[in-house]
mmCIF file of C-alpha atoms and ligand atoms in Angstrom:
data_model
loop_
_atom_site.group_PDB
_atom_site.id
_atom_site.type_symbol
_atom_site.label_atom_id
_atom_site.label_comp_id
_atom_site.label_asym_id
_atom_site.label_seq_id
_atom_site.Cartn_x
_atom_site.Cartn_y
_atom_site.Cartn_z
ATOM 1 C CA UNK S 28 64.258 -148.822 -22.223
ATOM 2 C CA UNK S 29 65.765 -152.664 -21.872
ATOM 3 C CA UNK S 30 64.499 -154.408 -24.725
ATOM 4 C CA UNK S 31 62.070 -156.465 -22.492
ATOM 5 C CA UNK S 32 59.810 -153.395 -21.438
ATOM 6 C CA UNK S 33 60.368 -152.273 -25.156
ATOM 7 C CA UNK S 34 59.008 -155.290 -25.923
ATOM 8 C CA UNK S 35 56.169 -155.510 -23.542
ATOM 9 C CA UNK S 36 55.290 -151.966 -23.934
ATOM 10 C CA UNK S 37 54.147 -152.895 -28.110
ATOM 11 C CA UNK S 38 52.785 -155.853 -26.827
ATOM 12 C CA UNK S 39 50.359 -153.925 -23.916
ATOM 13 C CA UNK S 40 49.704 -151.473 -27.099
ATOM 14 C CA UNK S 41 48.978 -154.478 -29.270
ATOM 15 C CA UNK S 42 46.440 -155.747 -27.123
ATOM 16 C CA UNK S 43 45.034 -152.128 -26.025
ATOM 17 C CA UNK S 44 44.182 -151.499 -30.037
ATOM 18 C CA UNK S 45 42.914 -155.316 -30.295
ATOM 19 C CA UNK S 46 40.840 -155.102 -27.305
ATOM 20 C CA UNK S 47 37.294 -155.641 -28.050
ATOM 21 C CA UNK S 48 35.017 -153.425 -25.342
ATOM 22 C CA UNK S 49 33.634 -154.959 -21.922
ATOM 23 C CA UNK S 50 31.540 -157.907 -23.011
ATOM 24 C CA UNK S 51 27.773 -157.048 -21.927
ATOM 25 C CA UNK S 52 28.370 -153.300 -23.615
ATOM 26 C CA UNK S 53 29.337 -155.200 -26.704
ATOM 27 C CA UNK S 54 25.987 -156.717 -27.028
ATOM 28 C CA UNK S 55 24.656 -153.130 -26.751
ATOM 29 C CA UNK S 56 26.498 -151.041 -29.625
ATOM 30 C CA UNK S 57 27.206 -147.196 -29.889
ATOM 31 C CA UNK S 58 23.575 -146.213 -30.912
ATOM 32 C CA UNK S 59 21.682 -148.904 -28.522
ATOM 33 C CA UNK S 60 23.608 -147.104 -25.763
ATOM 34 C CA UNK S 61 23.353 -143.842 -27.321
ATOM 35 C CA UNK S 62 19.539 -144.053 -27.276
ATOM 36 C CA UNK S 63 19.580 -145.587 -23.672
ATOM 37 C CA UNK S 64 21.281 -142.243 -22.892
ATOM 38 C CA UNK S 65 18.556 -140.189 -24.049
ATOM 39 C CA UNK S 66 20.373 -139.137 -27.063
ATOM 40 C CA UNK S 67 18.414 -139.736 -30.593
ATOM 41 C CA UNK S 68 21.064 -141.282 -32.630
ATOM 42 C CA UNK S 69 25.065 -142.549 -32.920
ATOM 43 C CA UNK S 70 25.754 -142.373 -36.447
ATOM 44 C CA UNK S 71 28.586 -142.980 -39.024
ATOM 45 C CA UNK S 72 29.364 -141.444 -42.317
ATOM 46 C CA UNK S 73 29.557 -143.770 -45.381
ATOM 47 C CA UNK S 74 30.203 -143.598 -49.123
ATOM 48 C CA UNK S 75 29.492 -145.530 -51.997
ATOM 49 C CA UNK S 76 32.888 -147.248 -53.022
ATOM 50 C CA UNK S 77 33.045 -149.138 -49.502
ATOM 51 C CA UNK S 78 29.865 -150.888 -49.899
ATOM 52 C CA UNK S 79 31.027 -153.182 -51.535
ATOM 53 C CA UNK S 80 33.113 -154.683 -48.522
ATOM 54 C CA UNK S 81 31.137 -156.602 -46.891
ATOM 55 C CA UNK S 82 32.886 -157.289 -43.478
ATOM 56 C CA UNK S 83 32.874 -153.565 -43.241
ATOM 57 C CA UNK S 84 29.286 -153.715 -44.260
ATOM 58 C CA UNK S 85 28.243 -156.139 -41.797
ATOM 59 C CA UNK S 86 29.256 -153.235 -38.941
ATOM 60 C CA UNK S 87 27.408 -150.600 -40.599
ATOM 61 C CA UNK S 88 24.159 -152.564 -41.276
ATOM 62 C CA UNK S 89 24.236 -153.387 -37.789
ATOM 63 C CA UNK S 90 21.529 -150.954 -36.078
ATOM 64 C CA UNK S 91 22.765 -151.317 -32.384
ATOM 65 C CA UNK S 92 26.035 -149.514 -33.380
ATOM 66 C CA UNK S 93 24.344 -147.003 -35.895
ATOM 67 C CA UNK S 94 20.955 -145.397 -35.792
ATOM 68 C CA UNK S 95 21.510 -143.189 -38.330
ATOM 69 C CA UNK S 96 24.563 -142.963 -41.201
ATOM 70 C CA UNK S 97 25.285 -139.567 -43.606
ATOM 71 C CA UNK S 98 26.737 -140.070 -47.334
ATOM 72 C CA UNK S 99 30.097 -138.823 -47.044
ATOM 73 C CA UNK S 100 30.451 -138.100 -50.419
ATOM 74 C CA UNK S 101 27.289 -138.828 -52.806
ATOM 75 C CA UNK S 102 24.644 -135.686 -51.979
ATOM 76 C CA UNK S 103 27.228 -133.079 -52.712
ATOM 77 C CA UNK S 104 26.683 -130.790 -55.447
ATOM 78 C CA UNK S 105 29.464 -132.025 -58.225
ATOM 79 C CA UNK S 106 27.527 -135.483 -57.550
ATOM 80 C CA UNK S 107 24.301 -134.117 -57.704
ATOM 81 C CA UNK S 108 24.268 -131.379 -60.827
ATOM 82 C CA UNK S 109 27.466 -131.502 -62.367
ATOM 83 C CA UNK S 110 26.110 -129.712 -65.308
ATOM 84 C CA UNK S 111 23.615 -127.274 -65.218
ATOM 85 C CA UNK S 112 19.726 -128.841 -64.941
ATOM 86 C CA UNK S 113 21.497 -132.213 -65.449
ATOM 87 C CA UNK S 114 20.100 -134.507 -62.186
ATOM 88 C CA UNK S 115 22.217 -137.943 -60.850
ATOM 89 C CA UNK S 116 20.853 -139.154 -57.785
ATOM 90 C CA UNK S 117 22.149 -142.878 -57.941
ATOM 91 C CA UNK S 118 24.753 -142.492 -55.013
ATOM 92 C CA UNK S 119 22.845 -140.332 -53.066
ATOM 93 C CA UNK S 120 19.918 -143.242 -53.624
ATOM 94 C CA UNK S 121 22.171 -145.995 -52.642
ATOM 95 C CA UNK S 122 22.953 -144.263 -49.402
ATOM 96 C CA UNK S 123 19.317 -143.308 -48.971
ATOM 97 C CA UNK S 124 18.454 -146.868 -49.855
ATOM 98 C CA UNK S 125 20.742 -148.405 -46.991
ATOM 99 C CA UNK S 126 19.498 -146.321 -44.472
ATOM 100 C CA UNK S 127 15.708 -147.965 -45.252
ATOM 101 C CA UNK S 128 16.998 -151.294 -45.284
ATOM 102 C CA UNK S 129 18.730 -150.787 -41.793
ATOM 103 C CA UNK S 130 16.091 -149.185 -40.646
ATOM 104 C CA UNK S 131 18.450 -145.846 -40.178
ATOM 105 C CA UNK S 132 18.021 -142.536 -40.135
ATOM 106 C CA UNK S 133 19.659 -140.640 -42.798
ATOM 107 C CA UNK S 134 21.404 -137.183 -42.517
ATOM 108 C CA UNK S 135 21.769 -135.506 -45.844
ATOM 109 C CA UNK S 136 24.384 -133.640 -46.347
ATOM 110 C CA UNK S 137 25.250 -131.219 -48.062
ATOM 111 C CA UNK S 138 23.407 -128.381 -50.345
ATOM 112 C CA UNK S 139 25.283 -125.461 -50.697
ATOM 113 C CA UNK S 140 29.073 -125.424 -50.091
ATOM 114 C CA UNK S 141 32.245 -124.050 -51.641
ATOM 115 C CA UNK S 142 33.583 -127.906 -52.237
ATOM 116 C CA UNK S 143 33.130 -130.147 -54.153
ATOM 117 C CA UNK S 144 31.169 -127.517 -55.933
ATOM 118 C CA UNK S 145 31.425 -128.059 -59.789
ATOM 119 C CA UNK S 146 33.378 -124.893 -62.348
ATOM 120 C CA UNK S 147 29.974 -124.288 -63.887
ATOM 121 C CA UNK S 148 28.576 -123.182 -60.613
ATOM 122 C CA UNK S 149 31.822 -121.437 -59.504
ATOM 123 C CA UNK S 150 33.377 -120.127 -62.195
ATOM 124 C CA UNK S 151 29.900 -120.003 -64.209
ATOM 125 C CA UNK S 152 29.918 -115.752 -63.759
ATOM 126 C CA UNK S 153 26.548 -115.622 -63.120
ATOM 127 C CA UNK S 154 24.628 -112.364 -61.940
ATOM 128 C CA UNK S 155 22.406 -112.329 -58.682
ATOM 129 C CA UNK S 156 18.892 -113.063 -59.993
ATOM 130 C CA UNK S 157 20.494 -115.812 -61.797
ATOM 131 C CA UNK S 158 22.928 -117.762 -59.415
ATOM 132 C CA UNK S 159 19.987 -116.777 -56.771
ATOM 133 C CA UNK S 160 17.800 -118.791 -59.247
ATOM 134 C CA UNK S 161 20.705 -122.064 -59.698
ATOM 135 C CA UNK S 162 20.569 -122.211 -55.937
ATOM 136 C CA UNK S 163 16.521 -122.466 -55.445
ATOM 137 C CA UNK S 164 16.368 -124.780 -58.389
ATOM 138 C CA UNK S 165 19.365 -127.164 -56.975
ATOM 139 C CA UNK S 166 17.864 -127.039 -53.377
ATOM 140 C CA UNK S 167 14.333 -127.478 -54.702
ATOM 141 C CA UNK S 168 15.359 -130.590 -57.189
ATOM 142 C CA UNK S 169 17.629 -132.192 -54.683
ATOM 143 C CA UNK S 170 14.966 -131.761 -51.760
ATOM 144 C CA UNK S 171 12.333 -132.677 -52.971
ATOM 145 C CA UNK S 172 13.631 -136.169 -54.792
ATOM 146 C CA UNK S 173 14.634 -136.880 -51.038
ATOM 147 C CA UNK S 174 11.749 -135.462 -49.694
ATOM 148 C CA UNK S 175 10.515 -137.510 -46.579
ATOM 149 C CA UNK S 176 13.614 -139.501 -46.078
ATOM 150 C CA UNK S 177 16.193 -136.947 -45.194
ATOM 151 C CA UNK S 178 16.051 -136.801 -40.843
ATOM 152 C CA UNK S 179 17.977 -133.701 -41.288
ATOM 153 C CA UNK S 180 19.665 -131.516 -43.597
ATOM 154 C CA UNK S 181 23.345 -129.905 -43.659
ATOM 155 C CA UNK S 182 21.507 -127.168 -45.694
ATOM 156 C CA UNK S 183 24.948 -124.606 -45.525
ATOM 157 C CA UNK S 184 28.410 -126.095 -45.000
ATOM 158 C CA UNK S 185 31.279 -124.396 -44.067
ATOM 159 C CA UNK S 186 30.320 -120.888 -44.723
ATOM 160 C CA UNK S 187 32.532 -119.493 -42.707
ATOM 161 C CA UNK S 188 36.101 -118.749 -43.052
ATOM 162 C CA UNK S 189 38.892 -120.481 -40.359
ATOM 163 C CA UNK S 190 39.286 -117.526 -38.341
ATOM 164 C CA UNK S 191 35.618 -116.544 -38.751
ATOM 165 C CA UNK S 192 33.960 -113.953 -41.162
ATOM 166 C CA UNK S 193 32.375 -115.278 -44.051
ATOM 167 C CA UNK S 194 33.438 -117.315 -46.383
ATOM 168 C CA UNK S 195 34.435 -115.532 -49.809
ATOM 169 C CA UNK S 196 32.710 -118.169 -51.791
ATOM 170 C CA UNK S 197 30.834 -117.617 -54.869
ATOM 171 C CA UNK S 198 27.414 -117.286 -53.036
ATOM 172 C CA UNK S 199 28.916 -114.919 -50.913
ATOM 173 C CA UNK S 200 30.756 -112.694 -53.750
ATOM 174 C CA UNK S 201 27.602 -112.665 -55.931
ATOM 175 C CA UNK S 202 24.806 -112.519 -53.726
ATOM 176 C CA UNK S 203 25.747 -111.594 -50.448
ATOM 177 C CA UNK S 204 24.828 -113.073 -47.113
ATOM 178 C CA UNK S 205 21.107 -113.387 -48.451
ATOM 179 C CA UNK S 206 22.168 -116.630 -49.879
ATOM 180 C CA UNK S 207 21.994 -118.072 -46.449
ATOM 181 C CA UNK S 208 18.554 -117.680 -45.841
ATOM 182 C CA UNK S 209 17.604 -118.124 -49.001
ATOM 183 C CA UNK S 210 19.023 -121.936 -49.390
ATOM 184 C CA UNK S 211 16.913 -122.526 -45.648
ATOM 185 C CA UNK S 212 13.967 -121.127 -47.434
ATOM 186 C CA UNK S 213 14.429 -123.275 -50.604
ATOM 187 C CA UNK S 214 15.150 -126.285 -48.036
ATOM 188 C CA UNK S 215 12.219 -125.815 -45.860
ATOM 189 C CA UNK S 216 9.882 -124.821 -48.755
ATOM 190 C CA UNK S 217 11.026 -128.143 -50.552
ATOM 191 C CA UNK S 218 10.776 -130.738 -47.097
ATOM 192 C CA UNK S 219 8.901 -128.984 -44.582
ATOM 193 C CA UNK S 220 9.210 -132.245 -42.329
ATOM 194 C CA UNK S 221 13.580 -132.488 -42.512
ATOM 195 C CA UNK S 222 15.342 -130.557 -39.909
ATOM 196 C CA UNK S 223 17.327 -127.948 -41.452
ATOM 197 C CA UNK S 224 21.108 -127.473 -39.934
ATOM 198 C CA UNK S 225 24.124 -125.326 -40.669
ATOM 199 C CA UNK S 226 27.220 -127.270 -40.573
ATOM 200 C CA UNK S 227 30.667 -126.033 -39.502
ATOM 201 C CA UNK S 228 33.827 -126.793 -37.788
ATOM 202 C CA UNK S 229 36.020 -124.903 -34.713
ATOM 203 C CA UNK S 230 32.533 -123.443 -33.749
ATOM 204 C CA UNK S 231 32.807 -126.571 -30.700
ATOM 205 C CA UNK S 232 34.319 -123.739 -28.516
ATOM 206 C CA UNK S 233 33.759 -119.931 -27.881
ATOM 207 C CA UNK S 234 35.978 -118.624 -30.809
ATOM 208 C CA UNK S 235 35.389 -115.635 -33.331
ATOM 209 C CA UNK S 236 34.081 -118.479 -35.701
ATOM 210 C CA UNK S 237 31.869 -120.071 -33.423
ATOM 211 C CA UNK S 238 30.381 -116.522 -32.565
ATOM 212 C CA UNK S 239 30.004 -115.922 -36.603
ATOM 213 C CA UNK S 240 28.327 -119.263 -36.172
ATOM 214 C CA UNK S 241 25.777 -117.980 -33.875
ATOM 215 C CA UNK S 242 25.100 -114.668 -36.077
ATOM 216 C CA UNK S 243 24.522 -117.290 -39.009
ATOM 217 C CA UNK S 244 21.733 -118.699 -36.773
ATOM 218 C CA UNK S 245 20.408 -115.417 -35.875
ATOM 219 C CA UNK S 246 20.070 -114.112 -39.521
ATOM 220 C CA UNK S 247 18.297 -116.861 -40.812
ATOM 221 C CA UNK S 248 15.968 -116.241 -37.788
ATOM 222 C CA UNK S 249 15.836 -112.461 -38.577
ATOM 223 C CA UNK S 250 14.697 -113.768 -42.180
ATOM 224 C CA UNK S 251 11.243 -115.419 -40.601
ATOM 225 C CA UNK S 252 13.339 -118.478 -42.072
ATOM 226 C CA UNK S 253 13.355 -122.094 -40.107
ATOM 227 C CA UNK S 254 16.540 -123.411 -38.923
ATOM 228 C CA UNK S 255 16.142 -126.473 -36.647
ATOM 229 C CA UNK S 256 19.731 -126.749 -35.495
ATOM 230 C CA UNK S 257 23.464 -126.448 -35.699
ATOM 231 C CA UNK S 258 26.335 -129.244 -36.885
ATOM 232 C CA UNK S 259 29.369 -129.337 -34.951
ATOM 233 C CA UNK S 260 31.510 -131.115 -36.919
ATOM 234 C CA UNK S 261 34.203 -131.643 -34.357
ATOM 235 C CA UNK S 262 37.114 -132.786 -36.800
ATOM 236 C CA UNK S 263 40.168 -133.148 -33.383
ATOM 237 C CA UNK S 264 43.312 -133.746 -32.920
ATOM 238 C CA UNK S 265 44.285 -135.770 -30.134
ATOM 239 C CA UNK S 266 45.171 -134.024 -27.076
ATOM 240 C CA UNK S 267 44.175 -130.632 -28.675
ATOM 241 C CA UNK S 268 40.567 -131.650 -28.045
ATOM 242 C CA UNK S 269 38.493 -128.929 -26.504
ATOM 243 C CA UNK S 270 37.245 -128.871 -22.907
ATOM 244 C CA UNK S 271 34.100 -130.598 -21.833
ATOM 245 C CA UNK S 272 32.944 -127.245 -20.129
ATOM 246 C CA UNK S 273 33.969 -125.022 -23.399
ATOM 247 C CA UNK S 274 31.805 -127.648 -25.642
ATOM 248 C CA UNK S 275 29.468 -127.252 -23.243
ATOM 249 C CA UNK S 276 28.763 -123.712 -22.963
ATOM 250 C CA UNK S 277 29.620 -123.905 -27.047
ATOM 251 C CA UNK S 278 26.580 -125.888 -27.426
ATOM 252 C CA UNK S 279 24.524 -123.761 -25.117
ATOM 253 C CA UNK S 280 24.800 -120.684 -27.340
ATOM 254 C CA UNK S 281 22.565 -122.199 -29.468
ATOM 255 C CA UNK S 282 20.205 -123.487 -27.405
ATOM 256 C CA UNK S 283 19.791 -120.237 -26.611
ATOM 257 C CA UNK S 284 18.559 -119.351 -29.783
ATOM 258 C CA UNK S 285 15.899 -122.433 -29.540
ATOM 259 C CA UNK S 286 18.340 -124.706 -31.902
ATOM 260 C CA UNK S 287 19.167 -128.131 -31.668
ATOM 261 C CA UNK S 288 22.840 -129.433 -32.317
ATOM 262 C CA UNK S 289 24.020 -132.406 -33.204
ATOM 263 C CA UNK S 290 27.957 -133.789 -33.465
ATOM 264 C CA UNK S 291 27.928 -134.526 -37.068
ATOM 265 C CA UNK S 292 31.962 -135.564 -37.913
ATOM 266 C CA UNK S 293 33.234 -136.639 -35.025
ATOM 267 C CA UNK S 294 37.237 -137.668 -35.700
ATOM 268 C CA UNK S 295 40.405 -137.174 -33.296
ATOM 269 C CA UNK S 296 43.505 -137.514 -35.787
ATOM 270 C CA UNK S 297 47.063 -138.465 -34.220
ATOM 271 C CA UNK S 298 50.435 -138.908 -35.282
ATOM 272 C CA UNK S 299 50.850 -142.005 -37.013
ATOM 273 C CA UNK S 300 51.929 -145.153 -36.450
ATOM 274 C CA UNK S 301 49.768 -144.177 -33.549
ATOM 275 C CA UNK S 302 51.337 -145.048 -30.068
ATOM 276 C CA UNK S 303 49.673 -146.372 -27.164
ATOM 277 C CA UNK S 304 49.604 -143.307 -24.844
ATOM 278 C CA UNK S 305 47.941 -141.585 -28.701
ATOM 279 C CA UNK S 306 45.339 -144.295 -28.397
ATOM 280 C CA UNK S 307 44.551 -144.070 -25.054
ATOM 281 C CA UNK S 308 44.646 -139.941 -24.997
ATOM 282 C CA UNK S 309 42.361 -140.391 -27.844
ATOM 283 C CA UNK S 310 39.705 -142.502 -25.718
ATOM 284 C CA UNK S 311 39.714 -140.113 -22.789
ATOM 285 C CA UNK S 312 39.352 -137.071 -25.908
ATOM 286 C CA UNK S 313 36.518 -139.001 -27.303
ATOM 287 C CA UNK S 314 34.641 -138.914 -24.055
ATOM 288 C CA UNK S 315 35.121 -135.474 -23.324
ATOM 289 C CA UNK S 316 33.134 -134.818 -26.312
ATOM 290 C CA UNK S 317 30.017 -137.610 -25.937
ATOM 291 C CA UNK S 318 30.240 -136.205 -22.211
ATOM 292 C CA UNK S 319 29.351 -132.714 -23.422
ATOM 293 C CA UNK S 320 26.981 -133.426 -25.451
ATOM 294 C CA UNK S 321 25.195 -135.990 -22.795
ATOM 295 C CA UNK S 322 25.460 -132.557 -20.040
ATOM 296 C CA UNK S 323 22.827 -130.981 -23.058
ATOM 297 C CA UNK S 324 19.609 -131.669 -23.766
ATOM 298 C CA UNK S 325 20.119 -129.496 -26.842
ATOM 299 C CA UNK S 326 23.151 -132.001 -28.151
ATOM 300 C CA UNK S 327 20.523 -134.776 -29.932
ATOM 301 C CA UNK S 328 22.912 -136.824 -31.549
ATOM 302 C CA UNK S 329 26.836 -137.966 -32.540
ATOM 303 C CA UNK S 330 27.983 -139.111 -35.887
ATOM 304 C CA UNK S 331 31.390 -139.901 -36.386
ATOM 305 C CA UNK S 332 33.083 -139.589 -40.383
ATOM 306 C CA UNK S 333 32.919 -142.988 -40.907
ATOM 307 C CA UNK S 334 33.614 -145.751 -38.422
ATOM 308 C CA UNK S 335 37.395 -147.128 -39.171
ATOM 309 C CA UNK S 336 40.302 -145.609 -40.093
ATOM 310 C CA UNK S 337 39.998 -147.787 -43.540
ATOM 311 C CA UNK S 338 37.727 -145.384 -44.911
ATOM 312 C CA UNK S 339 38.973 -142.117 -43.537
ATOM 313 C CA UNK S 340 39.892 -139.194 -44.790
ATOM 314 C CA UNK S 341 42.419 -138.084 -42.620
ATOM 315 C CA UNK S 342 45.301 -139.152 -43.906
ATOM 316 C CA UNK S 343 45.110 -138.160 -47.761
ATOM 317 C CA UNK S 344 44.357 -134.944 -45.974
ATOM 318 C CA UNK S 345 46.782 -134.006 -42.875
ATOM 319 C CA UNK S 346 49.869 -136.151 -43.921
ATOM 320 C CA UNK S 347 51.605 -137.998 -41.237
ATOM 321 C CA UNK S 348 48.283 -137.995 -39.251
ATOM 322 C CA UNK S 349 45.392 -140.629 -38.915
ATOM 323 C CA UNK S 350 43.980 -143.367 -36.672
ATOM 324 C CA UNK S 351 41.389 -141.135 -36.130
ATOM 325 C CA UNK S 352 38.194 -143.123 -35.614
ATOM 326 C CA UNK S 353 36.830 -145.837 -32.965
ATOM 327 C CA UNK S 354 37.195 -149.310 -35.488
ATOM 328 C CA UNK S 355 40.962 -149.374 -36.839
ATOM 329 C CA UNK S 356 42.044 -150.531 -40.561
ATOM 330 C CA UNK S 357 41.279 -153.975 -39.605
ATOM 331 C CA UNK S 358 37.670 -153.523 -38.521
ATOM 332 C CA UNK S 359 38.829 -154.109 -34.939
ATOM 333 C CA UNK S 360 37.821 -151.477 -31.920
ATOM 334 C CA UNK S 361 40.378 -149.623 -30.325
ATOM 335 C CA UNK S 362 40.276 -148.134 -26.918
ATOM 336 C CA UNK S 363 38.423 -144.890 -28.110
ATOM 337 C CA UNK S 364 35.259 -147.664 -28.666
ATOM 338 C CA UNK S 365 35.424 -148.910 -24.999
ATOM 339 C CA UNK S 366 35.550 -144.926 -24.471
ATOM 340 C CA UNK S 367 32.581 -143.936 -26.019
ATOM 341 C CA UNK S 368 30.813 -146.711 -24.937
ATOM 342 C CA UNK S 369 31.442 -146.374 -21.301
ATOM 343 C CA UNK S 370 30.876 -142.543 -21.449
ATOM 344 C CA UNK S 371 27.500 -143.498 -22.962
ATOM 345 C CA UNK S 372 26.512 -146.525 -20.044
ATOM 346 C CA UNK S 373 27.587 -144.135 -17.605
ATOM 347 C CA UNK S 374 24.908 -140.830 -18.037
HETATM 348 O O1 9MR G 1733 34.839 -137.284 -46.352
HETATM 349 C C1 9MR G 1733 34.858 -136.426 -47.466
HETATM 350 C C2 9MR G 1733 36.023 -136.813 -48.364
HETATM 351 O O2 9MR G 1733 35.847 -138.111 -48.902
HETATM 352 C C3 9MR G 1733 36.151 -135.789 -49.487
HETATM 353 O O3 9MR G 1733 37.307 -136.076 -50.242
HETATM 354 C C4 9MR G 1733 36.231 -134.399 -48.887
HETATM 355 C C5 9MR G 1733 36.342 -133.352 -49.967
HETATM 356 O O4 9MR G 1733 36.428 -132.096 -49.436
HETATM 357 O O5 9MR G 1733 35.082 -134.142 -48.105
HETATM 358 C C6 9MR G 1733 35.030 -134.989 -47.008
HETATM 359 O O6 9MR G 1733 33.978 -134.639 -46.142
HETATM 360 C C7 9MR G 1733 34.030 -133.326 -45.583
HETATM 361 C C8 9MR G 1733 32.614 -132.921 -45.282
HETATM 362 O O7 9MR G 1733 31.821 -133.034 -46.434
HETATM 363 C C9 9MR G 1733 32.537 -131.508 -44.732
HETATM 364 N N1 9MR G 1733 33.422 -131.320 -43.597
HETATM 365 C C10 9MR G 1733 34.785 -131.790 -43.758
HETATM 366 C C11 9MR G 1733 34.786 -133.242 -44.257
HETATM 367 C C12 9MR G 1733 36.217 -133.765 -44.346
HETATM 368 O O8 9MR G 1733 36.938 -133.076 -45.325
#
């Protein structure tokens, strides 16, 4: 490459990232477009130490881009009950809070999981009757103190191992697959009005796991137990992102079983420094996946984990990877924005 392409190759990837999206779109935002669709919701994830910024704030607050927005962090259990019977709902409340004040929905997440789960709970060596008794009581407390403002609930996260079988967390090891059912019971009990999801990931395509996922549906079912729908977390990798028709037919297995789904951590990682043929992969991935959940009437809503790659996870987690999400670590769209958007305008 002569050193003039080199140099107008960055500078066509320069402007591709610094782009803003087609001007009468802008006006609209993610969600306004989203709901014009016929979907119910764009969301983000958020957590407590970034409100504090305020230009990032301003984007959040902003309704037209998000209709609804899920604490990241601050409704887990280690938050919640980090010692036993001991309550701390001031994150989750600052979360739930913001959501009111935006006029947002707000998807809680999560109750039961293997992370982020605190030693008493895990390592606590409890019996059946009595861990069956610390997960009513945590459902029932944390419910109910949220009761009426939760839109949904990621009731069971994760419960499933990578490959698929069950997960050999503590729930699992002490009371069996009954603790499934009996955390939607406790939920449903506590909030009749929340929807009540389970939450996984690599159940966006017809693998072992996403099949386990569909038995997890069918037990709580087989338990006379409500389950509203099913979180496809849909954490990609750019150019590894699954087919529009697999997602499809993915989210069609459980709308055979008369449950919703909803997109609930929508992120396509790359290589970083990301190039520009990453970034603009990563706009055509991004599509596929608001595409296939536009093709189903079952698929009521996307929520990406968090809105710039400022605030995500990614790269404390998958090392050498990032630039995962539509706003980059300036606050500025990239070309997976103008993606989404258009994908949206054009169902
Ligand atoms: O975004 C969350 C991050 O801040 C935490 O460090 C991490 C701990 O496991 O959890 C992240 O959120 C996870 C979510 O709760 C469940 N699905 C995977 C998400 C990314 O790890």
């Amino acid at each position: 490459m002569t050193l003039l392409s080199a140099a107008l190759t960055s500078l066509l990837a320069a402007s591709a990232v610094q782009a803003g999206p087609i001007s009468r779109r802008a006006a609209a935002g993610l969600n306004a477009a989203a709901q014009a669709a016929g979907l119910e919701f764009f969301g983000s994830a958020t957590d407590n130490p970034e409100l504090t910024d305020s230009s990032y704030m301003t984007i959040l607050n902003n309704s037209d881009q998000f209709g609804q927005i899920t604490p990241g962090n601050s409704m887990k259990w280690d938050t919640i009950e980090p010692s036993r019977g001991t309550f701390s709902f001031t994150k989750g409340d600052a979360i739930a809070d913001l959501a009111d004040q935006n006029n947002q929905k707000l998807r809680c997440h999560n109750l039961v999981w293997y992370n982020q789960l605190p030693s008493w709970v895990s390592s606590g060596g409890f019996d059946n009757a009595t861990l069956v008794e610390i997960l009513q009581n945590h459902i029932t407390k944390e419910v109910t103190h949220y009761k009426g403002r939760c839109y949904h609930w990621d009731v069971v996260n994760e419960a499933l191992e990578d490959g698929g079988g069950y997960r050999d967390n503590v729930f699992y090891k002490t009371i069996g697959e009954a603790y499934i059912p009996i955390a939607f019971a406790a939920a449903a009990a506590a909030d009749p009005d929340a929807k009540l999801y389970y939450n996984d990931y690599s159940i966006e395509w017809s693998s072992t796991k996403h099949q386990d996922a569909v038995n997890i549906v069918k037990l709580v079912q087989s338990y006379g137990v409500k389950i509203d729908g099913v979180g496809m977390q849909a954490h990609f990798t750019v150019g590894q992102t699954v087919t529009q028709d697999a997602m499809e037919s993915a989210i069609q297995d459980f709308a055979d079983l008369g449950v919703e789904v909803a997109i609930t951590e929508l992120d396509i990682r790359t290589t970083t420094p990301a190039t520009y043929d990453a970034l603009t992969q990563q706009s055509t991935d991004y599509q596929t996946v608001v595409n296939a959940c536009l093709a189903k009437s079952a698929c009521i809503g996307i929520t990406i984990w968090d809105y710039t790659d400022k605030y995500s996870w990614v790269p404390k987690t998958f090392s050498g990877y990032g630039a995962a999400l539509p706003w980059d670590d300036n606050l500025q769209t990239k070309a997976a924005y103008d993606g989404i958007l258009s994908a949206l305008g054009s169902a």
